[in-house]
């Protein structure tokens, strides 16, 4: 191991620099990973463009990180050197705040966000809190596992924590980075799956991924289409476009839920209270998940053959990868490969 490592850091908003840094030893409760792969996620924009509360520069983005443990800090139990692990957006819960004491680790009040409050995975090595680690099943490639830690976990938890039950109509809005995984999870969880996207070109892929129905929101009104299918018990909204979510409420069955998994822009979701009242429908958000939720996502993906569709680029091409993702050119997730 060298005494330095290569990383891609945001030195000032909008600028990704390829730099060499001194290797850091893990502190109490931490491990150091030798990074193998890191997904490029739309949420990285909060780091690259700046503006996230508590963010300081320079900062290394990246929160879909797969690597092997190369150094274990003091006070770490249950993890060992050489083990392949992942760390996602939630960088590890503290274990002592009110939320943690209630077992609600996602809402830990002292949790660093990987790549925002601490340096993330656009790098050859990364320091991670042991409480944020997930074990990786042996049959998943690092490049396949990386997007499952954020895009995968978000849709997996959004589906399994909803009130929908096997056989219910579940609609996945958006066939992109999140949606293409959401369709696979929903199908394999036993739901009746409708994919909603703009235009006809994604229909073939959506059906191949497991959608029973495809709703082209340009050619037809998605509300009418969902109601014709009996109304959705759950609509998982993955598009980074709040305005497109507002009209979908009318497509819910009574007691249906609109679960918001994507965010983008500053537009609010506009809500007509009438369908909320008459039919007791609900809107709620879903936030990735805990480290054990991440492990559940990976285990389910291994068991049920759920895989992200990825493109890979070397770490040195991080700026290009980020640009492609932001221009919506990624099909469907770009993963940075490190150390090859
Ligand atoms: Zn993400
Ligand atoms: Zn906590």
Coordinates of N, CA and C in Angstrom, one line a residue, residues 97-294:
X97 N -28.6 8.4 20.0 CA -29.5 9.6 20.0 C -31.0 9.0 20.2
X98 N -31.9 9.9 20.2 CA -33.3 9.4 20.5 C -33.8 8.4 19.4
X99 N -33.5 8.8 18.1 CA -34.0 7.9 17.1 C -33.3 6.5 17.1
X100 N -32.0 6.5 17.4 CA -31.3 5.3 17.5 C -31.8 4.4 18.7
X101 N -32.1 5.1 19.8 CA -32.6 4.4 21.0 C -34.0 3.8 20.7
X102 N -34.7 4.4 19.7 CA -36.0 3.8 19.2 C -35.8 2.8 18.1
X103 N -34.5 2.5 17.7 CA -34.3 1.6 16.7 C -34.5 2.1 15.3
X104 N -34.6 3.5 15.2 CA -34.9 4.1 13.9 C -33.6 4.7 13.4
X105 N -32.8 3.8 12.9 CA -31.4 4.2 12.5 C -31.3 5.2 11.3
X106 N -32.3 5.1 10.4 CA -32.3 6.0 9.3 C -32.4 7.4 9.7
X107 N -33.1 7.6 10.8 CA -33.3 9.0 11.3 C -32.4 9.4 12.4
X108 N -31.3 8.7 12.5 CA -30.3 9.0 13.5 C -29.9 10.5 13.3
X109 N -29.8 11.2 14.4 CA -29.6 12.7 14.4 C -28.1 13.0 14.2
X110 N -27.2 12.0 14.4 CA -25.8 12.3 14.3 C -25.1 11.5 13.2
X111 N -25.9 11.2 12.2 CA -25.4 10.3 11.1 C -24.7 11.1 10.0
X112 N -23.4 10.8 9.7 CA -22.8 11.5 8.6 C -23.4 11.0 7.3
X113 N -23.6 11.8 6.3 CA -23.9 11.4 5.0 C -22.7 11.2 4.2
X114 N -22.5 10.0 3.7 CA -21.3 9.7 2.9 C -21.1 10.7 1.7
X115 N -19.9 11.3 1.6 CA -19.7 12.2 0.5 C -20.2 13.6 0.7
X116 N -20.8 13.8 1.9 CA -21.3 15.1 2.2 C -20.6 15.6 3.5
X117 N -20.8 14.9 4.6 CA -20.2 15.2 5.8 C -18.8 14.6 6.0
X118 N -18.6 13.5 5.3 CA -17.3 12.8 5.3 C -17.0 12.4 3.9
X119 N -15.7 12.2 3.6 CA -15.3 11.9 2.2 C -15.9 10.5 1.8
X120 N -16.3 10.5 0.5 CA -17.0 9.3 0.0 C -16.1 8.5 -0.9
X121 N -16.8 7.8 -1.9 CA -16.1 6.8 -2.6 C -15.5 7.1 -4.0
X122 N -15.5 8.4 -4.4 CA -14.8 8.7 -5.6 C -13.3 8.7 -5.3
X123 N -12.7 7.6 -4.9 CA -11.4 7.6 -4.3 C -10.9 6.1 -4.3
X124 N -9.6 6.0 -4.1 CA -9.0 4.7 -4.0 C -9.2 4.1 -2.6
X125 N -9.3 5.0 -1.6 CA -9.6 4.5 -0.2 C -10.6 5.4 0.4
X126 N -11.3 4.9 1.4 CA -12.3 5.7 2.1 C -12.4 5.3 3.6
X127 N -12.6 6.2 4.4 CA -12.8 5.9 5.9 C -14.3 5.8 6.1
X128 N -14.8 4.7 6.7 CA -16.2 4.6 6.9 C -16.5 4.2 8.4
X129 N -17.7 4.6 8.9 CA -18.1 4.2 10.2 C -18.5 2.7 10.1
X130 N -18.1 1.9 11.0 CA -18.4 0.5 10.9 C -19.9 0.3 11.0
X131 N -20.6 1.1 11.7 CA -22.1 1.0 11.9 C -22.8 1.2 10.6
X132 N -22.2 1.7 9.6 CA -22.8 2.0 8.3 C -22.5 0.9 7.3
X133 N -21.7 -0.1 7.6 CA -21.3 -1.1 6.7 C -22.3 -2.2 6.4
X134 N -22.4 -2.7 5.1 CA -23.2 -3.8 4.7 C -22.3 -4.9 4.1
X135 N -22.5 -6.1 4.5 CA -21.8 -7.2 3.9 C -22.3 -7.5 2.5
X136 N -21.4 -7.9 1.6 CA -21.8 -8.1 0.2 C -21.8 -9.6 -0.2
X137 N -22.9 -10.1 -0.7 CA -23.0 -11.5 -1.1 C -21.9 -11.8 -2.2
X138 N -21.3 -13.0 -2.1 CA -20.2 -13.3 -2.9 C -20.5 -13.4 -4.4
X139 N -21.8 -13.6 -4.8 CA -22.1 -13.7 -6.2 C -22.4 -12.3 -6.9
X140 N -22.3 -11.2 -6.1 CA -22.6 -9.9 -6.7 C -21.2 -9.3 -7.0
X141 N -21.1 -8.8 -8.3 CA -19.8 -8.1 -8.6 C -19.9 -6.7 -7.9
X142 N -18.7 -6.2 -7.5 CA -18.7 -4.8 -6.9 C -19.4 -3.8 -7.8
X143 N -19.3 -3.8 -9.1 CA -19.9 -2.9 -9.9 C -21.4 -3.0 -9.9
X144 N -21.9 -4.2 -9.8 CA -23.4 -4.5 -9.7 C -23.9 -4.1 -8.3
X145 N -23.1 -4.4 -7.3 CA -23.6 -4.1 -6.0 C -23.7 -2.6 -5.6
X146 N -22.8 -1.8 -6.2 CA -22.7 -0.4 -5.9 C -24.0 0.4 -6.0
X147 N -24.7 0.3 -7.2 CA -26.0 1.1 -7.3 C -27.1 0.5 -6.4
X148 N -26.9 -0.7 -6.0 CA -28.0 -1.3 -5.1 C -28.0 -0.7 -3.7
X149 N -26.9 0.0 -3.4 CA -26.7 0.6 -2.0 C -27.5 1.9 -1.9
X150 N -27.9 2.5 -3.0 CA -28.7 3.7 -2.9 C -29.9 3.6 -3.8
X151 N -29.7 3.5 -5.1 CA -30.9 3.4 -6.0 C -31.7 2.2 -5.7
X152 N -31.0 1.1 -5.4 CA -31.6 -0.2 -5.1 C -32.3 -0.1 -3.7
X153 N -31.6 0.3 -2.7 CA -32.1 0.3 -1.3 C -33.3 1.2 -1.3
X154 N -33.3 2.4 -1.9 CA -34.4 3.3 -1.9 C -35.7 2.7 -2.4
X155 N -35.6 2.0 -3.5 CA -36.8 1.5 -4.1 C -37.2 0.2 -3.4
X156 N -36.2 -0.6 -3.0 CA -36.5 -1.8 -2.2 C -37.3 -1.5 -0.9
X157 N -36.8 -0.6 -0.2 CA -37.4 -0.2 1.1 C -38.7 0.5 0.9
X158 N -38.8 1.4 -0.2 CA -40.1 2.0 -0.5 C -41.2 1.0 -0.7
X159 N -40.8 0.0 -1.4 CA -41.8 -1.1 -1.7 C -42.1 -1.9 -0.5
X160 N -41.1 -2.4 0.1 CA -41.4 -3.4 1.2 C -42.0 -2.8 2.5
X161 N -41.7 -1.4 2.7 CA -42.3 -0.8 3.8 C -43.7 -0.2 3.5
X162 N -44.2 -0.3 2.3 CA -45.5 0.2 2.0 C -46.6 -0.7 2.5
X163 N -47.8 -0.2 2.3 CA -49.0 -1.1 2.7 C -49.4 -2.0 1.6
X164 N -48.7 -2.0 0.5 CA -49.1 -2.9 -0.6 C -48.7 -4.3 -0.3
X165 N -49.6 -5.2 -0.7 CA -49.4 -6.7 -0.4 C -49.3 -7.4 -1.8
X166 N -48.8 -8.6 -1.7 CA -48.6 -9.4 -3.0 C -50.0 -9.4 -3.8
X167 N -49.8 -9.2 -5.1 CA -51.0 -9.2 -5.9 C -51.6 -7.8 -6.1
X168 N -51.3 -6.8 -5.2 CA -51.8 -5.4 -5.4 C -51.1 -4.8 -6.6
X169 N -51.8 -3.8 -7.2 CA -51.3 -3.0 -8.3 C -50.3 -2.0 -7.7
X170 N -49.1 -2.0 -8.1 CA -48.0 -1.1 -7.8 C -47.5 -0.4 -9.0
X171 N -47.5 0.9 -9.0 CA -47.0 1.6 -10.2 C -45.6 2.2 -9.8
X172 N -44.7 2.1 -10.8 CA -43.4 2.7 -10.7 C -43.4 3.8 -11.7
X173 N -43.3 5.0 -11.2 CA -43.2 6.2 -12.0 C -41.7 6.5 -12.4
X174 N -41.4 6.4 -13.6 CA -40.0 6.6 -14.1 C -39.3 5.3 -14.3
X175 N -38.7 5.2 -15.5 CA -37.9 4.0 -15.8 C -36.5 4.5 -16.0
X176 N -35.8 4.9 -14.9 CA -34.5 5.4 -15.0 C -33.6 4.7 -14.0
X177 N -32.7 5.5 -13.4 CA -31.7 4.8 -12.4 C -32.4 4.1 -11.3
X178 N -33.5 4.8 -10.7 CA -34.2 4.1 -9.6 C -35.3 3.2 -10.1
X179 N -36.0 3.7 -11.1 CA -37.2 3.0 -11.6 C -36.9 1.6 -12.2
X180 N -35.7 1.5 -12.9 CA -35.4 0.2 -13.5 C -35.1 -0.8 -12.5
X181 N -34.7 -0.4 -11.3 CA -34.6 -1.4 -10.2 C -35.9 -1.6 -9.5
X182 N -36.7 -0.5 -9.3 CA -38.0 -0.6 -8.7 C -38.9 -1.6 -9.4
X183 N -38.9 -1.6 -10.7 CA -39.7 -2.5 -11.5 C -39.3 -4.0 -11.2
X184 N -38.0 -4.2 -11.1 CA -37.5 -5.6 -10.9 C -37.9 -6.0 -9.5
X185 N -37.7 -5.1 -8.5 CA -38.0 -5.5 -7.1 C -39.5 -5.8 -7.0
X186 N -40.3 -4.8 -7.6 CA -41.8 -5.0 -7.4 C -42.3 -6.3 -8.0
X187 N -41.8 -6.6 -9.2 CA -42.2 -7.9 -9.8 C -41.8 -9.1 -9.0
X188 N -40.6 -9.1 -8.4 CA -40.1 -10.2 -7.7 C -40.7 -10.3 -6.3
X189 N -41.3 -9.2 -5.8 CA -42.0 -9.2 -4.5 C -43.4 -9.7 -4.7
X190 N -43.9 -9.9 -5.9 CA -45.2 -10.4 -6.1 C -46.3 -9.4 -6.4
X191 N -45.9 -8.2 -6.7 CA -46.9 -7.2 -7.0 C -47.4 -7.3 -8.5
X192 N -48.5 -6.7 -8.8 CA -48.9 -6.5 -10.2 C -48.3 -5.1 -10.5
X193 N -47.4 -5.1 -11.5 CA -46.5 -3.9 -11.7 C -46.9 -3.1 -13.0
X194 N -47.1 -1.8 -12.8 CA -47.3 -0.9 -13.9 C -46.2 0.1 -13.9
X195 N -45.5 0.2 -15.1 CA -44.4 1.2 -15.2 C -45.0 2.4 -15.9
X196 N -44.6 3.6 -15.4 CA -45.1 4.8 -16.1 C -43.9 5.6 -16.5
X197 N -43.8 5.9 -17.8 CA -42.7 6.8 -18.3 C -43.2 7.6 -19.5
X198 N -42.5 8.6 -19.9 CA -42.8 9.4 -21.0 C -42.4 8.8 -22.3
X199 N -43.3 8.6 -23.3 CA -42.9 8.0 -24.6 C -43.0 6.5 -24.6
X200 N -42.9 6.0 -25.8 CA -43.1 4.6 -26.0 C -41.7 3.8 -26.0
X201 N -40.6 4.5 -26.0 CA -39.4 3.8 -26.2 C -38.9 2.9 -25.1
X202 N -39.4 3.2 -23.9 CA -39.0 2.4 -22.7 C -39.9 1.2 -22.4
X203 N -40.9 1.0 -23.3 CA -41.9 0.0 -23.0 C -41.2 -1.4 -23.0
X204 N -40.5 -1.7 -24.1 CA -39.8 -3.0 -24.2 C -39.0 -3.3 -23.0
X205 N -38.1 -2.4 -22.6 CA -37.3 -2.6 -21.4 C -38.1 -2.8 -20.2
X206 N -39.1 -1.9 -20.0 CA -39.9 -2.0 -18.7 C -40.5 -3.4 -18.6
X207 N -41.0 -3.9 -19.7 CA -41.7 -5.2 -19.7 C -40.6 -6.3 -19.5
X208 N -39.5 -6.1 -20.1 CA -38.4 -7.1 -19.9 C -38.0 -7.2 -18.4
X209 N -38.0 -6.0 -17.8 CA -37.6 -6.0 -16.4 C -38.6 -6.5 -15.4
X210 N -39.9 -6.7 -16.0 CA -40.9 -7.3 -15.1 C -42.2 -6.6 -15.1
X211 N -42.4 -5.5 -15.8 CA -43.7 -4.7 -15.7 C -44.7 -5.5 -16.4
X212 N -45.9 -5.7 -15.8 CA -47.1 -6.3 -16.4 C -47.7 -5.3 -17.4
X213 N -47.7 -4.0 -17.0 CA -48.4 -3.0 -17.8 C -47.4 -1.9 -18.0
X214 N -47.5 -1.2 -19.2 CA -46.7 0.0 -19.4 C -47.6 1.1 -19.8
X215 N -47.5 2.3 -19.1 CA -48.3 3.4 -19.3 C -47.4 4.6 -19.8
X216 N -47.6 4.9 -21.1 CA -46.9 6.0 -21.7 C -47.7 7.3 -21.4
X217 N -47.0 8.1 -20.5 CA -47.7 9.3 -20.0 C -47.9 10.4 -21.0
X218 N -47.3 10.3 -22.2 CA -47.6 11.2 -23.2 C -48.8 10.8 -24.0
X219 N -48.9 9.5 -24.3 CA -50.0 9.0 -25.2 C -51.3 8.8 -24.4
X220 N -51.2 8.6 -23.1 CA -52.4 8.4 -22.3 C -52.3 9.1 -21.0
X221 N -53.5 9.3 -20.4 CA -53.5 9.9 -19.0 C -53.2 8.8 -18.0
X222 N -52.1 8.9 -17.3 CA -51.8 7.9 -16.3 C -52.8 7.6 -15.2
X223 N -53.5 8.7 -14.9 CA -54.6 8.5 -13.8 C -55.7 7.6 -14.4
X224 N -56.1 7.9 -15.6 CA -57.2 7.0 -16.2 C -56.7 5.6 -16.4
X225 N -55.4 5.5 -16.8 CA -54.9 4.2 -17.1 C -54.8 3.4 -15.8
X226 N -54.4 4.0 -14.7 CA -54.3 3.3 -13.4 C -55.6 3.0 -12.9
X227 N -56.6 3.9 -13.0 CA -57.9 3.6 -12.5 C -58.6 2.5 -13.3
X228 N -58.3 2.4 -14.6 CA -58.8 1.3 -15.5 C -58.3 0.0 -15.0
X229 N -57.1 0.0 -14.3 CA -56.5 -1.3 -13.8 C -57.0 -1.5 -12.4
X230 N -57.9 -0.6 -11.9 CA -58.4 -0.8 -10.5 C -57.8 0.1 -9.5
X231 N -56.9 1.0 -9.9 CA -56.3 1.9 -8.9 C -55.1 1.3 -8.3
X232 N -54.0 2.1 -8.1 CA -52.8 1.6 -7.5 C -52.8 1.6 -6.0
X233 N -52.4 0.6 -5.4 CA -52.2 0.6 -3.9 C -51.0 1.4 -3.5
X234 N -50.0 1.4 -4.5 CA -48.8 2.2 -4.2 C -48.3 2.8 -5.5
X235 N -48.0 4.0 -5.5 CA -47.2 4.6 -6.6 C -45.9 5.0 -6.1
X236 N -44.8 4.4 -6.6 CA -43.5 4.8 -6.2 C -43.0 5.8 -7.2
X237 N -42.8 7.0 -6.8 CA -42.4 8.1 -7.7 C -40.9 8.3 -7.6
X238 N -40.3 7.9 -8.7 CA -38.8 8.0 -8.8 C -38.3 9.1 -9.6
X239 N -39.1 9.8 -10.4 CA -38.6 10.8 -11.3 C -38.1 12.0 -10.5
X240 N -37.0 12.6 -11.0 CA -36.5 13.8 -10.3 C -37.3 15.0 -10.8
X241 N -38.6 15.0 -10.6 CA -39.4 16.0 -11.2 C -40.7 16.1 -10.4
X242 N -40.8 17.0 -9.4 CA -41.9 17.0 -8.5 C -43.2 17.2 -9.2
X243 N -43.2 18.1 -10.3 CA -44.4 18.5 -11.0 C -45.1 17.2 -11.6
X244 N -44.3 16.3 -12.0 CA -44.9 15.1 -12.6 C -45.6 14.2 -11.6
X245 N -45.3 14.4 -10.3 CA -45.9 13.5 -9.3 C -47.3 14.0 -8.9
X246 N -47.5 15.3 -9.0 CA -48.7 15.9 -8.4 C -50.0 15.2 -9.0
X247 N -50.1 15.1 -10.4 CA -51.3 14.5 -10.9 C -51.6 13.1 -10.6
X248 N -50.5 12.3 -10.2 CA -50.6 10.9 -10.0 C -51.5 10.5 -8.9
X249 N -51.7 11.4 -7.9 CA -52.6 11.0 -6.8 C -53.9 10.4 -7.2
X250 N -54.5 11.0 -8.3 CA -55.8 10.5 -8.7 C -55.7 9.0 -9.2
X251 N -54.5 8.5 -9.4 CA -54.4 7.1 -9.8 C -54.4 6.1 -8.7
X252 N -54.5 6.6 -7.5 CA -54.4 5.7 -6.3 C -55.8 5.1 -6.0
X253 N -55.8 3.8 -5.6 CA -57.0 3.2 -5.0 C -57.2 3.8 -3.6
X254 N -58.4 3.6 -3.1 CA -58.7 4.0 -1.7 C -57.6 3.4 -0.8
X255 N -57.1 4.2 0.1 CA -56.0 3.9 1.1 C -54.7 3.7 0.4
X256 N -54.6 4.1 -0.9 CA -53.3 4.0 -1.6 C -52.3 5.0 -1.1
X257 N -51.1 4.7 -1.4 CA -50.0 5.6 -1.0 C -49.2 6.1 -2.2
X258 N -48.9 7.4 -2.2 CA -47.9 7.9 -3.2 C -46.6 8.0 -2.4
X259 N -45.6 7.2 -2.7 CA -44.3 7.2 -1.9 C -43.3 7.9 -2.8
X260 N -42.7 9.0 -2.3 CA -41.8 9.8 -3.0 C -40.4 9.3 -2.8
X261 N -39.7 8.9 -3.9 CA -38.3 8.4 -3.7 C -37.3 9.2 -4.5
X262 N -37.8 10.2 -5.3 CA -36.9 11.0 -6.1 C -37.2 12.5 -5.8
X263 N -36.1 13.2 -5.9 CA -36.2 14.7 -5.7 C -35.4 15.4 -6.7
X264 N -35.9 16.5 -7.2 CA -35.1 17.3 -8.1 C -35.7 18.6 -8.3
X265 N -35.0 19.7 -8.5 CA -35.5 21.0 -8.7 C -36.1 21.5 -7.4
X266 N -36.7 22.6 -7.5 CA -37.3 23.2 -6.3 C -38.8 23.3 -6.3
X267 N -39.4 22.6 -7.3 CA -40.8 22.7 -7.4 C -41.5 21.9 -6.3
X268 N -42.6 22.4 -5.7 CA -43.3 21.6 -4.7 C -44.2 20.6 -5.4
X269 N -44.5 19.6 -4.7 CA -45.6 18.6 -5.1 C -46.9 19.3 -4.7
X270 N -47.8 19.6 -5.7 CA -49.0 20.2 -5.4 C -50.1 19.2 -5.2
X271 N -50.8 19.4 -4.1 CA -51.8 18.4 -3.6 C -53.2 18.9 -3.6
X272 N -54.1 18.2 -4.3 CA -55.5 18.5 -4.1 C -56.0 17.7 -3.0
X273 N -56.5 18.3 -1.9 CA -56.9 17.6 -0.7 C -58.0 16.6 -0.9
X274 N -58.8 16.8 -1.9 CA -60.1 16.0 -2.1 C -59.7 14.5 -2.2
X275 N -58.8 14.1 -3.1 CA -58.6 12.7 -3.2 C -57.8 12.1 -1.9
X276 N -57.2 13.1 -1.1 CA -56.6 12.6 0.1 C -57.7 12.3 1.1
X277 N -58.8 13.1 1.2 CA -59.8 12.9 2.1 C -60.8 11.8 1.7
X278 N -61.3 11.9 0.5 CA -62.2 10.9 0.0 C -61.4 9.7 -0.5
X279 N -61.2 8.7 0.3 CA -60.4 7.6 -0.1 C -59.2 7.5 0.8
X280 N -59.0 8.4 1.7 CA -58.0 8.3 2.7 C -56.6 7.9 2.1
X281 N -56.2 8.7 1.1 CA -54.9 8.4 0.5 C -53.8 9.2 1.2
X282 N -52.6 8.8 0.9 CA -51.5 9.3 1.6 C -50.3 9.6 0.7
X283 N -49.5 10.6 1.1 CA -48.2 10.9 0.4 C -47.2 10.8 1.5
X284 N -46.1 10.1 1.2 CA -45.0 10.1 2.2 C -43.7 9.9 1.4
X285 N -42.6 10.1 2.1 CA -41.3 10.0 1.5 C -40.6 8.7 2.0
X286 N -39.6 8.3 1.3 CA -38.8 7.1 1.7 C -37.4 7.5 1.6
X287 N -36.6 7.2 2.6 CA -35.2 7.6 2.7 C -34.3 6.4 2.7
X288 N -33.5 6.1 1.7 CA -32.7 4.9 1.5 C -33.0 3.9 2.6
X289 N -32.1 3.8 3.6 CA -32.4 2.8 4.7 C -31.2 2.6 5.5
X290 N -31.3 1.7 6.5 CA -30.1 1.5 7.4 C -29.1 0.5 6.7
X291 N -28.0 0.3 7.4 CA -27.0 -0.6 6.8 C -27.6 -2.0 6.7
X292 N -28.4 -2.4 7.7 CA -29.0 -3.8 7.6 C -30.1 -3.8 6.4
X293 N -30.8 -2.7 6.2 CA -31.7 -2.7 5.1 C -30.9 -2.8 3.8
X294 N -29.7 -2.2 3.7 CA -28.8 -2.3 2.6 C -28.5 -3.8 2.3

